[in-house]
Amino acid sequence: MRTTEEGLQIAVQLVRDRSIRKDREVISSAVEVRGRLRYLELKDREHFVVLHLDVRNGLIGIETVSIGSLTATIVHPREVLKGALLCNSAGLIVAHNHPSGDSTPSPEDRDTTKRLSRAGEIMGIPLLDHIIIASDSYFSFKEKNWL
């Protein structure tokens, strides 16, 4: 069985061994994010996803942080930023789906966005957008100047 220290060394090693790719998909709009995450439209429960970006908004990875119920999912800044630190993200875009088909943000969505934005600022990993995906629409906090 590995000790915590050994596990940490392995995690750090994985980040250091990551090959540098110059052909990363660049994310420049909420429409592109929606296209990339269209699979969320078919989900019957809320899925909260993080897109990890490099300094040029190149996509490093996509991580599902939480899967909830029909109407909610629990998201904690710690879980969102853990992956960002391990893959050296320079910025984040978060997204989740609304299985109801209505992309209007709930008060909880707004609160979560504020908490994630503050946590990202503290850690030096800015939250660039929060996108809500529904079957026929999407909502971008950045496009509405809510972020």
C-alpha positions as a printed Julia matrix, in Angstrom:
147×3 Matrix{Float64}:
   0.0    0.0     0.0
   1.32   3.47   -0.92
   1.8    6.2     1.6
   0.31   9.63    1.08
   3.73  11.03    0.34
   4.35   8.47   -2.43
   0.91   9.16   -3.91
   1.67  12.87   -4.02
   5.0   12.22   -5.75
   3.23  10.14   -8.39
   0.62  12.85   -9.0
   3.31  15.5    -9.38
   5.29  13.24  -11.69
   2.27  12.81  -13.97
   1.98  16.58  -14.34
   5.68  16.95  -15.1
   5.66  14.15  -17.68
   2.76  15.64  -19.65
   3.93  16.19  -23.23
   3.51  19.69  -24.58
   1.13  19.75  -27.53
   1.0   22.76  -29.8
  -2.2   21.65  -31.57
  -4.59  21.92  -28.63
  -8.18  22.85  -29.38
  -8.57  26.56  -28.54
 -11.77  27.55  -26.76
 -12.8   31.1   -27.64
 -16.57  31.25  -27.1
 -19.49  29.82  -25.18
 -20.89  28.46  -28.46
 -17.73  26.34  -28.86
 -18.08  25.04  -25.32
 -21.71  24.14  -25.93
 -20.73  22.29  -29.1
 -17.98  20.42  -27.27
 -20.34  19.46  -24.42
 -23.47  18.68  -26.46
 -23.54  15.21  -24.92
 -24.78  16.86  -21.7
 -28.09  17.65  -23.4
 -28.96  13.94  -23.29
 -28.21  13.41  -19.6
 -31.12  12.84  -17.23
 -29.22  14.2   -14.2
 -27.14  17.32  -13.7
 -23.46  16.9   -14.57
 -20.95  19.56  -13.52
 -17.94  19.69  -15.84
 -14.67  21.66  -15.76
 -12.71  22.57  -18.88
  -9.04  23.08  -18.03
  -7.28  25.61  -20.25
  -3.67  26.61  -20.85
  -2.46  30.22  -21.15
  -3.72  30.45  -24.76
  -7.13  28.95  -23.91
  -6.02  25.62  -25.36
  -8.02  22.74  -23.97
  -5.9   20.64  -21.6
  -8.71  18.41  -20.4
 -12.35  17.97  -19.48
 -13.26  16.69  -16.05
 -16.67  15.72  -14.64
 -16.54  16.94  -11.06
 -20.05  16.03   -9.93
 -23.13  14.11  -11.03
 -26.25  15.02   -9.15
 -29.99  14.57   -9.39
 -32.6   15.81  -11.83
 -32.55  19.28  -10.31
 -29.24  19.77   -8.5
 -25.61  18.78   -8.12
 -23.23  19.61   -5.3
 -20.07  21.46   -6.29
 -17.29  22.57   -3.99
 -14.46  24.9    -5.09
 -11.93  22.44   -3.65
 -13.02  19.73   -6.11
 -12.96  22.12   -9.06
  -9.52  23.52   -8.24
  -7.9   20.18   -7.37
  -7.88  19.08  -11.0
  -6.83  22.55  -12.13
  -3.75  22.42   -9.92
  -2.79  18.91  -10.99
  -2.89  19.7   -14.71
  -1.45  23.22  -14.42
  -4.54  25.02  -15.69
  -4.14  28.7   -16.42
  -7.91  29.21  -16.54
 -11.18  27.37  -16.15
 -14.56  27.22  -17.79
 -17.23  25.35  -15.88
 -20.45  24.03  -17.32
 -23.42  22.02  -16.26
 -26.65  20.87  -17.79
 -30.26  21.51  -16.87
 -32.21  18.34  -17.75
 -35.44  20.38  -17.49
 -34.57  22.04  -20.8
 -34.52  25.56  -19.31
 -31.05  27.15  -19.3
 -32.03  29.97  -16.93
 -29.61  30.05  -13.98
 -31.02  29.32  -10.54
 -30.03  31.35   -7.47
 -27.81  28.38   -6.51
 -26.1   28.55   -9.92
 -25.33  32.22   -9.35
 -23.99  31.56   -5.84
 -21.82  28.69   -7.07
 -20.39  30.89   -9.82
 -19.49  33.63   -7.33
 -17.81  31.14   -4.98
 -15.83  29.5    -7.79
 -14.78  32.88   -9.17
 -13.51  34.05   -5.75
 -11.67  30.78   -5.13
 -10.09  30.92   -8.58
  -8.91  34.48   -7.99
  -7.26  33.47   -4.72
  -5.5   30.54   -6.4
  -4.5   32.51   -9.5
  -6.65  30.35  -11.8
  -9.43  32.58  -13.15
 -12.93  31.33  -13.86
 -13.48  32.48  -17.43
 -17.12  31.43  -17.84
 -19.91  29.3   -16.42
 -22.18  27.84  -19.08
 -25.53  26.17  -18.51
 -26.53  23.77  -21.26
 -30.13  22.81  -21.98
 -31.67  20.89  -24.85
 -32.36  23.89  -27.12
 -30.4   26.69  -25.48
 -27.48  27.68  -23.33
 -26.66  30.45  -20.86
 -23.22  32.03  -20.54
 -22.42  34.05  -17.42
 -19.66  35.82  -19.35
 -21.91  36.77  -22.28
 -24.43  38.3   -19.86
 -21.62  40.11  -17.97
 -22.51  38.24  -14.77
 -18.93  37.11  -14.35
